[in-house]
Coordinates of C-alpha atoms in Angstrom, one line a residue:
Chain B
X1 CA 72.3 122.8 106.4
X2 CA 71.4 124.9 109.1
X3 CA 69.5 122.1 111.1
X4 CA 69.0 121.4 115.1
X5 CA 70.6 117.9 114.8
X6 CA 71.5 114.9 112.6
X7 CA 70.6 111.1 112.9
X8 CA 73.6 109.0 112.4
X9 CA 73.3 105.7 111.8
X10 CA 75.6 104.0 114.0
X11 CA 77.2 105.0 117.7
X12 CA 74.5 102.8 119.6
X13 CA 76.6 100.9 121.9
X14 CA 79.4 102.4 121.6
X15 CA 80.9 104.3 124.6
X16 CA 81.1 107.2 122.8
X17 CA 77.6 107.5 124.1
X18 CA 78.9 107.6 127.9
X19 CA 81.2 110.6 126.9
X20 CA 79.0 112.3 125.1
X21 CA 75.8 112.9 126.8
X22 CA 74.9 115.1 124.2
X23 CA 74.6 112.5 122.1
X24 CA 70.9 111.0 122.2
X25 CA 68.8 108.9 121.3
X26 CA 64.8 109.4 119.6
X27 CA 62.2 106.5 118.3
X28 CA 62.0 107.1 114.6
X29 CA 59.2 109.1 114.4
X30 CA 58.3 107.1 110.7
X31 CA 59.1 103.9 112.5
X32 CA 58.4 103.6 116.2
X33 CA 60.5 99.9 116.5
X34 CA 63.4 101.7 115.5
X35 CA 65.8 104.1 117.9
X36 CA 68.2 106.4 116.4
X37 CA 71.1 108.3 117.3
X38 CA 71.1 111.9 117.2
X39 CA 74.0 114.6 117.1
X40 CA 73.6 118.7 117.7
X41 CA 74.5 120.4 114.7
X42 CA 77.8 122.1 115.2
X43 CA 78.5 125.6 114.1
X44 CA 82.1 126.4 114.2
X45 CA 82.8 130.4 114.5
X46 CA 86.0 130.3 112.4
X47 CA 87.1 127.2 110.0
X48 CA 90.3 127.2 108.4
X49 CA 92.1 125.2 105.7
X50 CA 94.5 124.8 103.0
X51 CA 93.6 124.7 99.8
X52 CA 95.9 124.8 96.3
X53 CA 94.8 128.0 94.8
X54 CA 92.1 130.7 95.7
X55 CA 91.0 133.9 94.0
X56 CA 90.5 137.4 95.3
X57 CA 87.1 136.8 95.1
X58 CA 87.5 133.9 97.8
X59 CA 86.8 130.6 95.3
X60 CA 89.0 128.0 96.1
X61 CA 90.6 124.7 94.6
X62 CA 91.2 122.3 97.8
X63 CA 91.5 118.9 98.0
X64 CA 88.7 116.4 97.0
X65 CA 89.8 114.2 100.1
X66 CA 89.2 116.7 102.8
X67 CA 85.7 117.7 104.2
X68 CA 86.4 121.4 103.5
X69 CA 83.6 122.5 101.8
X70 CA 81.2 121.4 104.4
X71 CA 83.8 122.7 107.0
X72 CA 83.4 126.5 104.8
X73 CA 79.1 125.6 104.8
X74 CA 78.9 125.3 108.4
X75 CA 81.1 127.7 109.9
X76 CA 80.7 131.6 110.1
X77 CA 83.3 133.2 109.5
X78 CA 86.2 130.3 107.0
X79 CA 89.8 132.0 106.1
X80 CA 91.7 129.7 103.7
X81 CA 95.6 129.5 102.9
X82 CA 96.1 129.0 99.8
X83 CA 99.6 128.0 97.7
X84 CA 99.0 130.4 95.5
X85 CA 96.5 133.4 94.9
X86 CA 96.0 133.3 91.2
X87 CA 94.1 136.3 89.5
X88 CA 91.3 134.4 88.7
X89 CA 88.2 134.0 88.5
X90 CA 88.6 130.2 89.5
X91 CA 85.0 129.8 87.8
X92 CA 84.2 126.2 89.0
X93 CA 85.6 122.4 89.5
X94 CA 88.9 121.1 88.1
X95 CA 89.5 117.3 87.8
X96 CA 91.3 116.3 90.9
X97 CA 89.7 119.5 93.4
X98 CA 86.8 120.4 94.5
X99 CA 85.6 123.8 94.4
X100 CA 84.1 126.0 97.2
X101 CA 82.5 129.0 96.2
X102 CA 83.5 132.7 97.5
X103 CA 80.0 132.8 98.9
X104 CA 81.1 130.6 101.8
X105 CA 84.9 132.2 101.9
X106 CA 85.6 135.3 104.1
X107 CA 89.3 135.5 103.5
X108 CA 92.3 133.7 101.4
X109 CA 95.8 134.5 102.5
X110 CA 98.7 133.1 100.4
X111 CA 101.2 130.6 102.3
X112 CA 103.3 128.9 100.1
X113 CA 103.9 125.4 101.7
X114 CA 101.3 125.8 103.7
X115 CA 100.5 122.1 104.6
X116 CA 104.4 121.6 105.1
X117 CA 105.1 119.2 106.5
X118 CA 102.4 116.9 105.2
X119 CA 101.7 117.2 101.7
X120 CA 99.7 119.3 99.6
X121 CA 98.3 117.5 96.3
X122 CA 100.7 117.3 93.4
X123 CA 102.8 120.2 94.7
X124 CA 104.7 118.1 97.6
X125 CA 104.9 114.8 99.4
X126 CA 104.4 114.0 103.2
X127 CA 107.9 115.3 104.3
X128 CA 108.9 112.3 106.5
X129 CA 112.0 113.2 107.6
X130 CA 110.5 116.2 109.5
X131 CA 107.4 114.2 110.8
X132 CA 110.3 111.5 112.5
X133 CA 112.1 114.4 113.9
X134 CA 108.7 115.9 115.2
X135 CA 107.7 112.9 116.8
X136 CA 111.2 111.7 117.9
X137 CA 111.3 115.8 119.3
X138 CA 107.8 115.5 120.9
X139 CA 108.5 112.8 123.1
X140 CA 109.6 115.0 126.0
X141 CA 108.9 118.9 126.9
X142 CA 112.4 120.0 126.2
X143 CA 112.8 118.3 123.0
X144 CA 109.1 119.7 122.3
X145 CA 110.2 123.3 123.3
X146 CA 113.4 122.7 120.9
X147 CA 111.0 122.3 118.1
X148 CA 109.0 124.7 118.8
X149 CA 111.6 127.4 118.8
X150 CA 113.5 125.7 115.4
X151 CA 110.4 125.6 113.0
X152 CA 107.2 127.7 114.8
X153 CA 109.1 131.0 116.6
X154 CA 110.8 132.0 113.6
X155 CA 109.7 134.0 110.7
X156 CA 107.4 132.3 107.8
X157 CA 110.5 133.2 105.3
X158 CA 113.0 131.2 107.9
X159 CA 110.6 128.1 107.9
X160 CA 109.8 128.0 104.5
X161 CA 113.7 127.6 103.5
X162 CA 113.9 124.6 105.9
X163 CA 110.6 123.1 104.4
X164 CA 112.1 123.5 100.5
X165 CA 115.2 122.1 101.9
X166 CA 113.3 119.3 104.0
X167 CA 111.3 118.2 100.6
X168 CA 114.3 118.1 97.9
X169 CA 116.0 115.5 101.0
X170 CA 113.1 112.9 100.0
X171 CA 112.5 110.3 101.5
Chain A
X1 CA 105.5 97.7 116.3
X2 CA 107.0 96.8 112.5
X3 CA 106.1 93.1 111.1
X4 CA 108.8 91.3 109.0
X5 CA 108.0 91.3 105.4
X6 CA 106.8 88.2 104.7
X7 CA 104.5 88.8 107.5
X8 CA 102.9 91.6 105.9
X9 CA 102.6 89.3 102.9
X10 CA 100.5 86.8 104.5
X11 CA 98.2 89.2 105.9
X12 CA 98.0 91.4 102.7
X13 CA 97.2 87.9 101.0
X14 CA 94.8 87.1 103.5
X15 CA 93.0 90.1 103.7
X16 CA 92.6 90.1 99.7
X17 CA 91.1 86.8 99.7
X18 CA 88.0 88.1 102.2
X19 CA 87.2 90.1 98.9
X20 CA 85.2 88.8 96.3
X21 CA 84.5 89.0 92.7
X22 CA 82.0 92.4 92.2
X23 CA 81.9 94.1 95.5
X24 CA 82.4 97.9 96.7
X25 CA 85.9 98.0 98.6
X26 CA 86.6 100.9 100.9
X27 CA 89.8 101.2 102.0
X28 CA 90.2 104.5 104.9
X29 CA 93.4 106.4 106.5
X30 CA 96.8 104.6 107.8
X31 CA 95.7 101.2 105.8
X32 CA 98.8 100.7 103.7
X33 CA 98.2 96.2 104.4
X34 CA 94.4 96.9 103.3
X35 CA 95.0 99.2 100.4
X36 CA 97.2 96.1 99.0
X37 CA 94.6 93.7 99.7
X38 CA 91.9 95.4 98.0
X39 CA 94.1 95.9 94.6
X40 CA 95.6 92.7 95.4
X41 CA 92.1 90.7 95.2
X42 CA 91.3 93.5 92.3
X43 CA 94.4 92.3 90.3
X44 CA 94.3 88.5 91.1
X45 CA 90.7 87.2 91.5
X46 CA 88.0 90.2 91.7
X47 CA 88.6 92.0 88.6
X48 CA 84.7 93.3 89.1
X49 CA 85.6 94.2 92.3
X50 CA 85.4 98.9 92.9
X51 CA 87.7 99.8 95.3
X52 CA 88.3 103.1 96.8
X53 CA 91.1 104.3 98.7
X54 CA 91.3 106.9 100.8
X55 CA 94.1 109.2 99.9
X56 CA 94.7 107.7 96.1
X57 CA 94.5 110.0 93.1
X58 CA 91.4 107.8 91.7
X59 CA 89.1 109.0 94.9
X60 CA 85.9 109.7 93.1
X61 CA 84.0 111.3 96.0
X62 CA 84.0 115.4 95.5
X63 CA 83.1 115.9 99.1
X64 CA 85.9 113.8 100.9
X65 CA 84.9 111.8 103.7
X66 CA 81.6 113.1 104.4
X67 CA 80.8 111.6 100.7
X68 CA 82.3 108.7 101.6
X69 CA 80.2 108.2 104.6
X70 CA 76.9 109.0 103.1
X71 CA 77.7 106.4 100.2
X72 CA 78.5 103.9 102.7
X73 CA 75.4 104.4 104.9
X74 CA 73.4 104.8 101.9
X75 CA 74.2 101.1 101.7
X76 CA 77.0 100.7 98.4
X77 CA 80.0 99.6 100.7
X78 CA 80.2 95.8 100.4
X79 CA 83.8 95.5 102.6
X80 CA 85.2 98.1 105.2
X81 CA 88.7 97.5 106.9
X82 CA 89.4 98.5 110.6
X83 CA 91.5 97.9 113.1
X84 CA 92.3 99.2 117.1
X85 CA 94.6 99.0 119.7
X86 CA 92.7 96.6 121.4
X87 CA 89.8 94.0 119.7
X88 CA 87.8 91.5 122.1
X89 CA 86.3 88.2 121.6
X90 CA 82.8 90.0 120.6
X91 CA 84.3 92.2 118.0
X92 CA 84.3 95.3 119.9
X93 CA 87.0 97.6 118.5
X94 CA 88.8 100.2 120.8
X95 CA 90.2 103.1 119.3
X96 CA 90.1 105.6 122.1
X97 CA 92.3 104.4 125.0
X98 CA 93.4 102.2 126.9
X99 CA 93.0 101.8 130.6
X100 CA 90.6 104.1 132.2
X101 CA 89.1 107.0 130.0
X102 CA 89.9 109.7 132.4
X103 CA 93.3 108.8 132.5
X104 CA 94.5 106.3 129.9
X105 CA 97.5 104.5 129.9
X106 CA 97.9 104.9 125.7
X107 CA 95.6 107.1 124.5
X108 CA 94.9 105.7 121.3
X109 CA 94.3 108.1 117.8
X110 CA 90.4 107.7 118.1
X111 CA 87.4 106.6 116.6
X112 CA 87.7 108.4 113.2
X113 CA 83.8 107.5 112.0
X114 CA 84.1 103.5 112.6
X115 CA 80.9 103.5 114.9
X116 CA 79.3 104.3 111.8
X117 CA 81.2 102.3 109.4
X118 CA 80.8 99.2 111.3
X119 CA 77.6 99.1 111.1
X120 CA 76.9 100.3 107.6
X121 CA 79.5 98.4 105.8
X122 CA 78.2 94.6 105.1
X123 CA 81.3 93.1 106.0
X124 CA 84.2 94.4 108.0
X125 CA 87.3 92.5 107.7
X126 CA 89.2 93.5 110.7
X127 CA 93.0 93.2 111.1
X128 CA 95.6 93.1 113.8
X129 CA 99.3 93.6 113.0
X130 CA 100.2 92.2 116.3
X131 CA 98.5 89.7 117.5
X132 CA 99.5 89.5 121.1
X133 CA 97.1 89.2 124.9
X134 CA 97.4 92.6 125.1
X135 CA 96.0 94.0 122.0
X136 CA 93.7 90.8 121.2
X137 CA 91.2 90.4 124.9
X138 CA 88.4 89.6 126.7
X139 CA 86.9 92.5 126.7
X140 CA 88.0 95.9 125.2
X141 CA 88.5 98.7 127.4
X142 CA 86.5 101.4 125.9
X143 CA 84.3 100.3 123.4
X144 CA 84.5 102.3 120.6
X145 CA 83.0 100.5 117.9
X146 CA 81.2 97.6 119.3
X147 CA 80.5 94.5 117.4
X148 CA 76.7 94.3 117.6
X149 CA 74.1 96.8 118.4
X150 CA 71.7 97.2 121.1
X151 CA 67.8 96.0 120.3
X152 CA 65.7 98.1 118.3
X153 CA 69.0 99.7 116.2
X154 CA 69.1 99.0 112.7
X155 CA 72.5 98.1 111.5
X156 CA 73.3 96.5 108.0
X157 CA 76.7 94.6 108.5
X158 CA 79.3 93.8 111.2
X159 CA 82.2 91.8 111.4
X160 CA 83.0 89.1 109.1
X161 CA 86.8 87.8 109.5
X162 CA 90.0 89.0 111.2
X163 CA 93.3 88.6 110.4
X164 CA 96.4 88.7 112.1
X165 CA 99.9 87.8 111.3
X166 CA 99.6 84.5 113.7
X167 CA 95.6 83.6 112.6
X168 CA 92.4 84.2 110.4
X169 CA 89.1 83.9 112.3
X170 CA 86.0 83.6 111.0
X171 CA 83.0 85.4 113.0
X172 CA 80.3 83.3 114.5
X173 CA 76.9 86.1 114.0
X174 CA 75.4 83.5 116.5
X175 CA 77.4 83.1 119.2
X176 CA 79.2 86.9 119.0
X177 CA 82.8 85.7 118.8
X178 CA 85.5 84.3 116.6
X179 CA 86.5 81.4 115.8
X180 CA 89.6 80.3 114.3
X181 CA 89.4 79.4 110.8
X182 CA 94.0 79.0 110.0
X183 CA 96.6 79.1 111.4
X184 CA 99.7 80.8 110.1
X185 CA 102.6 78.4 108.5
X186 CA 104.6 77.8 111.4
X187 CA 102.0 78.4 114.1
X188 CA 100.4 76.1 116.9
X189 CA 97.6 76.4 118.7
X190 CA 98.5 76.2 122.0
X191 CA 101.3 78.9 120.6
X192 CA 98.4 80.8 119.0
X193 CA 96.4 80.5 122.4
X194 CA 99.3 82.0 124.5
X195 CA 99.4 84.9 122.3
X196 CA 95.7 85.7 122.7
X197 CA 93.7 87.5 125.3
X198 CA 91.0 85.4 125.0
X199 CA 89.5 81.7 125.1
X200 CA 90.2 80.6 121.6
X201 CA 87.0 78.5 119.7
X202 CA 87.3 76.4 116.8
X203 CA 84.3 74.7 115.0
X204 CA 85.7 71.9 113.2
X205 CA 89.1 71.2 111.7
X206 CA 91.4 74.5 112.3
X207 CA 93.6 74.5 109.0
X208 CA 96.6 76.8 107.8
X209 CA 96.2 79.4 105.9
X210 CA 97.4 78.8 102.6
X211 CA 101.5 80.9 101.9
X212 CA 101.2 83.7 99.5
X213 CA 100.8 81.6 96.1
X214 CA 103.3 82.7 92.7
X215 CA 100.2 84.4 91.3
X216 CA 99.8 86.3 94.4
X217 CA 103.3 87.4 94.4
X218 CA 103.4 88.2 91.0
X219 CA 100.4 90.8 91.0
X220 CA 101.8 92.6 94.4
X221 CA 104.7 93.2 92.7
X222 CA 103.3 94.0 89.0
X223 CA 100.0 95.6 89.5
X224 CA 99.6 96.5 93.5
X225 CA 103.1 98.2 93.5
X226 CA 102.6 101.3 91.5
X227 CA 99.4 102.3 92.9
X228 CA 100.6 101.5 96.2
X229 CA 103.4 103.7 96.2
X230 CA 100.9 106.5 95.2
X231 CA 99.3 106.8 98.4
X232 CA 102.0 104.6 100.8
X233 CA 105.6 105.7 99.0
X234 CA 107.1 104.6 102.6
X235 CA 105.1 101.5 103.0
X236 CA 105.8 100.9 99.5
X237 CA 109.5 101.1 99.7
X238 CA 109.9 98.9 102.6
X239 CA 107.8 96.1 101.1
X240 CA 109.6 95.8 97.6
X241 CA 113.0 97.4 98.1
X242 CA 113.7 100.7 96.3
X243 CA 114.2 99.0 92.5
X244 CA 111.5 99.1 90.1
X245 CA 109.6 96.6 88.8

């Protein structure tokens, strides 16, 4: 929206407002009884985000539950993974996605299971399995470090495998 | 921490009856017991009622949350849901951690846009699936969403019940607190009293809140089920065993 800063309707008395002392507070200049709350705009240098397919031209199919669109508006430079690069040209909305323009995209690179090992859409589910062995994992450095070298320091191919492997299991 | 079943029940139950006949439901992330209670009240008793969850296929907002938001503070959401680690006796929610900021104890998963939902929705139905002293208090730790605003803030709504698997409280807009409305089958006071943080008020007779009724049972099962498992397949599964209906 390119803008300075944002009311938001809410936040006052929260201590939100201790941590943030960029947060502020303005009388309504249309109504001087009233205080608001005021944000500074942020303006991320890179976004990134999943999406279910993209185009060589950059437009993208992502999910209508996620704020990426406005995440691709407000940053300057947005890359997005995609499942699948598709020919194209995605031309505009499809029930069940929302579209984001090329205009706002500067890159699409295909990864396949991408949003492994939560779910993407239709394609695949929440992989729980893998989320309980994260967290049981995560619980102390060297079980954090043993993840880390199982599913992040290995090749996409490598990872991938385990993920197909991790979704047919179920739940 | 994991409630038994029939537990989960109750306050699925109870939270559906806070939902009337015609009003705009929003149900937001990690609310499997609210996502039931909105269909639930849909299904049995507020067949006028719109209810959108976060995270289901029907989602009608194109924009995801920020949508969402703007809808609500535009002034359409009737009920909101939330809950927090800790929630005092003046409605203040904490989602952010607890003991001191700088170096929390837990560190809790955070606000997640309920300073502003609080105040826009018109009623927030909060919910506590363990009501102990240590989660229900005097006074939250960090307030995160607080349960009134300061003067000269406009704020549409605020809390109107909260339900736990021991109690249902109404909330006294007068007096900032709660006061008990039911007890749980099973429950005392005194036993309800040990198991909360704070000075428990009544107004009146204190009565139980009524078991899950056939009717109720019957449309969890039959109409609440499906769509559930859409979202919650996990929650889902736990609550009605792995055969179909």
């Amino acid at each position: 929206m390119g803008l300075p800063f944002i009311p938001v309707p809410g936040l006052a008395g929260s201590d939100i407002m201790r941590m943030r002392p960029d947060f502020r507070t303005l009388t309504n200049p249309y109504d001087p009884a009233e205080t608001v709350v005021v944000v500074p705009a942020l303006v991320p240098d890179v976004a990134v985000f999943h999406a279910d397919r993209a185009d060589r031209y950059g437009n993208v199919l992502t999910d209508p539950h996620e704020t990426n669109r406005i995440l691709a508006q407000a940053a300057e430079i947005t890359i997005v993974t995609a499942e699948e690069i598709v020919a194209g040209p995605l031309r505009g909305p499809e029930p069940g996605f929302t579209f984001v323009p090329g205009l706002y995209v500067t890159a699409v690179v295909e990864a396949p299971l991408g949003s492994h090992p939560a779910g993407c859409g239709r394609r695949y589910g929440v992989d729980a399995a893998h989320l309980r062995e994260y967290a049981r994992l995560a619980r102390t450095e060297a079980g954090f470090a043993e993840y880390l070298e199982r599913y992040v320091m290995v090749p996409a191919e490598t990872y991938r495998t385990q993920a197909v492997a991790g979704i047919g299991r179920g739940r | 921490m994991t409630l038994e079943r029939e537990a989960e029940i109750l306050m699925i139950c109870a939270l559906a009856r806070e939902i009337r006949d015609g009003e705009r439901v929003g149900v937001g992330t990690l609310s499997p017991l609210c996502a039931a209670a909105a269909w639930l009240a849909q299904a049995h008793h507020a067949p006028r009622a719109e209810v959108v969850v976060l995270g289901h296929p029907d989602w009608p907002f194109y924009d995801g949350s920020k949508e969402f938001f703007d809808w609500a503070q535009r002034g359409r959401l009737d009920v909101f849901f939330l809950s927090g680690g800790q929630i005092d006796r003046r409605g203040n929610i904490n989602l952010t951690a607890v003991g001191p900021y700088a170096s929390p104890r837990v560190r809790l998963p955070g606000a997640a846009g309920s300073a502003v939902l609080y105040y826009a929705a018109r009623r927030t139905i909060l919910f506590k699936t363990d009501h102990s002293p240590r989660g229900l208090v005097e006074q939250v730790d960090f307030v995160t969403a607080p349960g009134r605003a300061p003067p000269g803030f406009r704020r549409r709504g605020g809390p109107a019940a909260l339900v736990t698997p021991r109690a249902v409280f109404d909330w006294d807009a007068d007096q900032a607190e709660w006061v008990v409305r039911s007890l749980s089958p099973g429950e005392t006071w005194d036993g309800v009293q040990a198991a909360t943080g704070f000075a428990l008020a009544a107004r009146g007779a204190v009565g139980t809140t009524p078991p899950p009724g056939s009717d109720e049972l019957y449309c969890l099962e039959t109409l609440v089920r499906p769509r559930l498992a859409e979202v919650y397949p996990e929650f889902t599964h736990r609550l009605f065993g792995a055969t179909e209906p």
